[in-house]
Short mmCIF file of C-alpha atoms in Angstrom, two decimals:
data_model
loop_
_atom_site.label_atom_id
_atom_site.label_comp_id
_atom_site.label_asym_id
_atom_site.label_seq_id
_atom_site.Cartn_x
_atom_site.Cartn_y
_atom_site.Cartn_z
CA MET A 1453 -11.65 4.11 13.09
CA ALA A 1454 -11.30 5.96 16.20
CA GLY A 1455 -13.71 8.67 17.42
CA ARG A 1456 -12.20 12.15 18.10
CA LEU A 1457 -13.47 11.54 22.37
CA ALA A 1458 -11.50 7.68 21.61
CA GLY A 1459 -9.29 6.75 25.52
CA LYS A 1460 -11.70 9.49 27.08
CA VAL A 1461 -13.87 8.82 30.22
CA ALA A 1462 -16.58 11.85 30.11
CA ILE A 1463 -19.34 12.01 32.89
CA VAL A 1464 -22.26 13.60 31.92
CA THR A 1465 -24.56 14.91 35.14
CA GLY A 1466 -28.71 14.48 34.50
CA ALA A 1467 -28.31 12.46 31.86
CA SER A 1468 -30.84 9.88 31.78
CA ARG A 1469 -32.86 11.91 28.95
CA GLY A 1470 -32.89 15.69 27.50
CA LEU A 1471 -29.69 17.50 26.25
CA GLY A 1472 -27.75 15.42 28.99
CA GLU A 1473 -28.84 11.43 27.02
CA TYR A 1474 -28.31 13.58 23.51
CA VAL A 1475 -24.77 14.35 24.69
CA ALA A 1476 -23.92 11.10 25.84
CA VAL A 1477 -24.92 9.07 23.17
CA GLY A 1478 -22.64 11.86 20.79
CA TYR A 1479 -20.18 10.86 23.14
CA ALA A 1480 -19.89 7.42 23.36
CA ARG A 1481 -20.43 6.85 19.38
CA GLU A 1482 -16.85 9.39 19.01
CA GLY A 1483 -15.95 6.68 21.70
CA ALA A 1484 -15.63 7.49 24.50
CA LYS A 1485 -16.20 5.45 28.08
CA VAL A 1486 -20.24 8.09 28.96
CA VAL A 1487 -20.74 7.77 33.26
CA ILE A 1488 -24.66 9.54 33.23
CA ALA A 1489 -25.29 9.79 36.31
CA ALA A 1490 -28.58 10.77 36.76
CA ARG A 1491 -31.38 9.50 39.76
CA THR A 1492 -33.99 8.49 37.33
CA GLU A 1493 -33.78 4.73 37.42
CA LYS A 1494 -37.50 3.61 36.57
CA GLU A 1495 -39.17 6.60 34.02
CA THR A 1496 -43.22 7.23 36.56
CA ASP A 1497 -44.48 9.67 33.51
CA PRO A 1498 -44.45 8.66 30.45
CA ARG A 1499 -44.32 12.91 29.01
CA LEU A 1500 -41.00 12.82 30.12
CA PRO A 1501 -39.32 9.41 29.40
CA GLY A 1502 -35.52 8.19 29.87
CA THR A 1503 -33.23 6.48 32.90
CA ILE A 1504 -29.93 6.13 32.77
CA TYR A 1505 -30.16 2.48 32.01
CA HIS A 1506 -32.32 3.33 28.77
CA THR A 1507 -29.16 6.23 27.39
CA GLN A 1508 -27.12 2.61 28.18
CA LYS A 1509 -28.67 1.43 26.30
CA LEU A 1510 -28.32 4.36 23.60
CA CYS A 1511 -24.93 4.65 24.04
CA GLU A 1512 -23.78 0.80 23.00
CA GLU A 1513 -26.20 1.08 19.82
CA ALA A 1514 -23.89 3.59 19.29
CA GLY A 1515 -21.36 1.68 19.36
CA GLY A 1516 -19.88 2.68 22.09
CA GLU A 1517 -19.74 2.67 26.00
CA GLY A 1518 -22.37 3.57 28.79
CA PHE A 1519 -22.13 3.25 32.40
CA PRO A 1520 -24.74 4.40 34.58
CA VAL A 1521 -24.17 5.62 38.53
CA VAL A 1522 -27.58 7.03 40.80
CA CYS A 1523 -26.02 10.05 41.93
CA ASP A 1524 -27.91 12.75 43.71
CA VAL A 1525 -26.01 16.71 42.54
CA THR A 1526 -28.06 18.11 45.97
CA ASP A 1527 -26.49 15.22 48.07
CA ASN A 1528 -23.29 15.62 48.50
CA ASN A 1529 -22.02 12.42 49.20
CA SER A 1530 -24.08 10.64 46.32
CA VAL A 1531 -21.04 12.88 44.38
CA GLU A 1532 -18.66 11.36 45.45
CA LYS A 1533 -19.38 7.80 45.28
CA MET A 1534 -20.17 8.64 41.89
CA VAL A 1535 -16.65 9.95 41.51
CA GLU A 1536 -15.49 7.03 43.46
CA SER A 1537 -17.32 4.84 41.20
CA VAL A 1538 -16.10 6.31 38.31
CA MET A 1539 -12.52 6.54 39.35
CA ALA A 1540 -12.49 2.60 40.26
CA LYS A 1541 -13.38 0.94 36.85
CA TYR A 1542 -11.94 3.68 35.08
CA GLY A 1543 -8.85 5.04 36.58
CA GLN A 1544 -9.55 8.70 34.98
CA ILE A 1545 -11.83 11.78 34.64
CA ASP A 1546 -11.45 13.41 31.20
CA VAL A 1547 -14.43 15.38 30.66
CA LEU A 1548 -17.04 15.84 33.15
CA MET A 1549 -20.32 17.75 31.45
CA THR A 1550 -22.54 19.44 34.78
CA ASN A 1551 -25.88 19.60 32.46
CA ALA A 1552 -28.10 18.82 35.23
CA ALA A 1553 -30.85 21.63 36.22
CA VAL A 1554 -35.10 22.32 36.49
CA GLN A 1555 -36.90 24.97 36.18
CA PRO A 1556 -39.27 25.02 38.62
CA ALA A 1557 -43.06 28.17 37.94
CA GLY A 1558 -43.66 30.91 39.57
CA LEU A 1559 -42.62 34.71 39.28
CA MET A 1560 -39.71 36.05 42.05
CA THR A 1561 -42.33 38.88 43.28
CA PRO A 1562 -45.59 38.39 44.87
CA ALA A 1563 -48.68 37.21 42.79
CA ARG A 1564 -49.46 39.73 39.94
CA ASP A 1565 -51.66 39.41 36.67
CA GLY A 1566 -53.10 35.63 37.80
CA PHE A 1567 -48.92 34.26 38.25
CA PRO A 1568 -48.25 32.99 41.08
CA PRO A 1569 -44.71 33.56 43.24
CA ILE A 1570 -42.01 30.71 43.39
CA LYS A 1571 -42.53 28.54 46.03
CA LEU A 1572 -39.68 29.53 49.00
CA LYS A 1573 -38.13 25.47 48.44
CA SER A 1574 -38.65 25.60 45.10
CA TRP A 1575 -36.07 28.42 44.51
CA GLU A 1576 -33.64 27.21 46.68
CA LEU A 1577 -33.81 23.36 45.07
CA GLU A 1578 -33.04 25.47 41.69
CA PHE A 1579 -30.38 27.23 43.17
CA ASN A 1580 -29.22 23.28 44.75
CA ILE A 1581 -29.54 21.60 42.26
CA ASN A 1582 -28.64 24.57 38.83
CA VAL A 1583 -25.49 25.74 41.19
CA HIS A 1584 -24.50 23.54 44.15
CA GLY A 1585 -24.35 20.57 41.71
CA PRO A 1586 -22.51 21.50 39.36
CA PHE A 1587 -20.25 23.02 42.13
CA ARG A 1588 -20.31 19.50 44.69
CA CYS A 1589 -19.80 17.58 40.96
CA ILE A 1590 -16.24 19.70 40.42
CA ARG A 1591 -14.68 19.76 43.60
CA ALA A 1592 -15.04 15.75 43.95
CA ALA A 1593 -13.83 15.33 39.95
CA ILE A 1594 -11.53 18.03 39.50
CA PRO A 1595 -8.91 16.83 41.41
CA HIS A 1596 -7.75 13.13 39.27
CA MET A 1597 -8.30 15.86 36.46
CA LEU A 1598 -5.26 17.84 38.46
CA GLU A 1599 -3.25 15.00 39.11
CA ARG A 1600 -3.02 14.15 35.65
CA LYS A 1601 -2.80 18.10 34.36
CA SER A 1602 -5.97 17.01 31.94
CA GLY A 1603 -9.44 17.54 31.42
CA SER A 1604 -12.56 19.70 30.24
CA ILE A 1605 -15.20 20.48 32.74
CA ILE A 1606 -18.30 21.97 30.02
CA ASN A 1607 -21.20 23.80 32.56
CA ILE A 1608 -23.95 23.67 31.32
CA SER A 1609 -25.98 28.04 30.84
CA SER A 1610 -29.10 29.66 29.19
CA VAL A 1611 -30.02 32.10 27.27
CA ALA A 1612 -32.11 33.01 30.37
CA ALA A 1613 -28.64 33.98 31.84
CA ARG A 1614 -29.47 37.17 29.98
CA GLY A 1615 -32.60 37.50 31.01
CA GLY A 1616 -34.69 38.15 34.57
CA SER A 1617 -35.43 35.63 35.85
CA HIS A 1618 -34.87 33.05 38.53
CA TYR A 1619 -33.58 30.94 36.37
CA GLY A 1620 -31.60 33.39 34.49
CA ALA A 1621 -29.80 33.84 38.33
CA THR A 1622 -28.85 30.26 38.49
CA LYS A 1623 -27.47 30.12 34.98
CA ARG A 1624 -25.53 33.81 35.44
CA ALA A 1625 -23.59 31.95 38.50
CA ILE A 1626 -22.98 30.12 36.37
CA GLU A 1627 -20.97 31.23 33.64
CA ALA A 1628 -19.18 33.51 36.43
CA MET A 1629 -18.38 30.26 38.22
CA THR A 1630 -16.99 29.11 34.92
CA ILE A 1631 -14.68 32.18 34.55
CA GLY A 1632 -13.05 32.30 38.00
CA MET A 1633 -12.40 28.88 38.10
CA ALA A 1634 -10.65 28.63 33.96
CA ALA A 1635 -8.86 31.53 35.28
CA GLU A 1636 -7.70 29.04 37.87
CA CYS A 1637 -7.35 26.60 36.57
CA LYS A 1638 -5.25 27.80 33.68
CA GLU A 1639 -1.53 26.81 34.12
CA LYS A 1640 -2.87 22.59 35.87
CA GLY A 1641 -3.92 21.39 32.76
CA VAL A 1642 -7.83 21.87 33.16
CA ALA A 1643 -10.73 23.67 30.65
CA VAL A 1644 -13.33 24.89 32.38
CA ASN A 1645 -16.44 26.75 29.94
CA ALA A 1646 -20.02 26.78 29.63
CA MET A 1647 -22.25 26.06 26.67
CA LYS A 1648 -26.46 26.85 26.13
CA PRO A 1649 -28.03 26.37 23.22
CA VAL A 1650 -29.58 29.31 21.03
CA GLY A 1651 -32.84 29.13 21.97
CA GLY A 1652 -35.14 25.85 22.72
CA ILE A 1653 -34.01 22.41 21.16
CA GLU A 1654 -36.82 19.37 21.55
CA THR A 1655 -36.27 17.30 24.59
CA PRO A 1656 -38.93 15.88 26.56
CA GLY A 1657 -38.60 18.63 29.23
CA LEU A 1658 -38.91 21.17 26.85
CA LEU A 1659 -42.55 19.16 25.48
CA PHE A 1660 -43.65 18.89 29.54
CA GLY A 1661 -43.79 22.42 30.10
CA ARG A 1662 -44.85 23.72 26.97
CA GLN A 1663 -48.04 21.99 27.36
CA PRO A 1664 -50.50 23.55 29.21
CA SER A 1665 -50.86 23.35 32.82
CA ASN A 1666 -48.85 20.11 31.41
CA ARG A 1667 -52.46 18.08 30.86
CA GLY A 1668 -51.69 17.50 27.54
CA THR A 1669 -49.34 14.01 26.08
CA SER A 1670 -48.55 14.86 23.12
CA THR A 1671 -44.76 15.30 22.15
CA ALA A 1672 -45.22 16.24 18.39
CA PRO A 1673 -42.42 18.03 17.53
CA ARG A 1674 -42.53 21.56 17.25
CA PRO A 1675 -41.49 23.91 13.70
CA GLY A 1676 -38.84 26.64 14.26
CA LEU A 1677 -36.69 24.49 16.31
CA PRO A 1678 -33.40 22.75 15.98
CA LYS A 1679 -32.08 19.36 16.51
CA PRO A 1680 -30.08 18.69 18.42
CA ASP A 1681 -27.36 17.77 16.48
CA SER A 1682 -25.36 20.95 16.88
CA TYR A 1683 -25.90 21.33 20.06
CA VAL A 1684 -24.06 17.79 20.61
CA GLU A 1685 -21.44 18.80 18.00
CA ALA A 1686 -20.17 21.97 19.82
CA ALA A 1687 -20.06 19.56 23.05
CA ILE A 1688 -18.08 17.23 21.68
CA LEU A 1689 -15.89 20.28 19.91
CA LEU A 1690 -15.44 20.97 24.37
CA ALA A 1691 -14.61 18.19 24.82
CA LEU A 1692 -11.55 18.77 23.04
CA ALA A 1693 -10.27 21.57 25.00
CA THR A 1694 -6.96 23.04 26.46
CA PRO A 1695 -6.48 25.27 28.45
CA ASP A 1696 -4.16 27.30 26.56
CA LYS A 1697 -6.50 27.77 22.86
CA PHE A 1698 -9.65 27.81 24.77
CA THR A 1699 -11.52 28.14 28.55
CA GLY A 1700 -12.91 29.95 30.46
CA GLN A 1701 -15.98 30.84 27.66
CA VAL A 1702 -19.38 31.86 27.51
CA TYR A 1703 -20.85 30.52 23.54
CA ASN A 1704 -23.72 29.24 22.53
CA ASP A 1705 -24.12 26.12 20.74
CA ALA A 1706 -23.21 28.35 17.10
CA GLU A 1707 -20.93 30.51 18.05
CA LEU A 1708 -18.94 27.33 19.67
CA ILE A 1709 -19.44 25.92 16.31
CA GLN A 1710 -18.11 29.12 14.63
CA ARG A 1711 -14.72 29.51 16.47
CA LEU A 1712 -14.42 26.04 16.43
CA ALA A 1713 -15.70 23.74 13.80
CA ASP A 1714 -14.09 23.56 10.79
CA GLU A 1715 -15.16 24.68 7.72
CA LYS A 1716 -17.24 21.62 6.02
CA THR A 1717 -19.32 21.16 9.77
CA LYS A 1718 -19.87 24.75 9.82
CA GLU A 1719 -21.58 24.31 6.73
CA ARG A 1720 -24.34 21.71 7.37
CA PHE A 1721 -25.01 23.46 9.91
CA ARG A 1722 -26.32 26.21 8.72
CA LYS A 1723 -27.98 24.34 5.98
CA GLU A 1724 -29.65 22.18 9.11
CA ASN A 1725 -30.67 24.97 11.16
CA PRO A 1726 -32.88 27.23 11.24
CA GLN A 1727 -32.36 31.21 10.57
CA ASN A 1728 -31.90 32.50 13.85
CA TRP A 1729 -29.52 29.48 14.47
CA VAL A 1730 -26.95 31.07 11.62
CA ALA A 1731 -27.45 34.45 12.01
CA ALA A 1732 -26.15 32.93 15.88
CA MET A 1733 -23.37 32.00 14.97
CA THR A 1734 -21.35 35.94 14.25
CA ALA A 1735 -23.31 37.52 16.47
#
């Protein structure tokens, strides 16, 4: 049986590990040809496992197709070459998920209570990856969507967008960019939306960040965190979005499933996820 994304070509940036990897595999399982666009070709830290080739293998094991492409979203030439490679291989781009992101440590203000301020170079890198990176990817890919008058762009936000951190500032910028681009593209066949997890989801990056001073090596699951399944399902539903029905929206995965999934799927995730996730469906 053909999957829901059969015949589609989907680019996922930052897909060498974590949520990007999970979505890439989910897209492949649903029949998409998945472009695994990330920098990591070789694992250098066992606490942060994953490469573009490992994700390719997982996509193939899921019964789909993965196309690994080295891509640095801070480098416009790298982004444009990635898109050129995709067009040369597949001739189309149907879905773009701008997942690549970074979250440096530190406060925005000078040190207080023993917490250091974020380094200026880290601040600049954070905006370069989290905000300018998605913009570069969209600018490179969207002409091919507009030409076919079809496509879905999925930006990644965070609950931090409603907070007051430097990371949250980048994610609030992403949300504003999403809404603006959706308005520009609504009559041109391209849907633009943003999604975010309800809260933490088990990923190597999350576990690494929660280790004291990043000295630990444990990757044991943490209780109370949802599995990535509902996040992946929400990403699949957004990949199917069209501008006449769903565009310019910013929701977490629970809200997206509540709005876009069938009743059977909603009930399955209500049973599988913790109560805070279930409560977020109708918050």
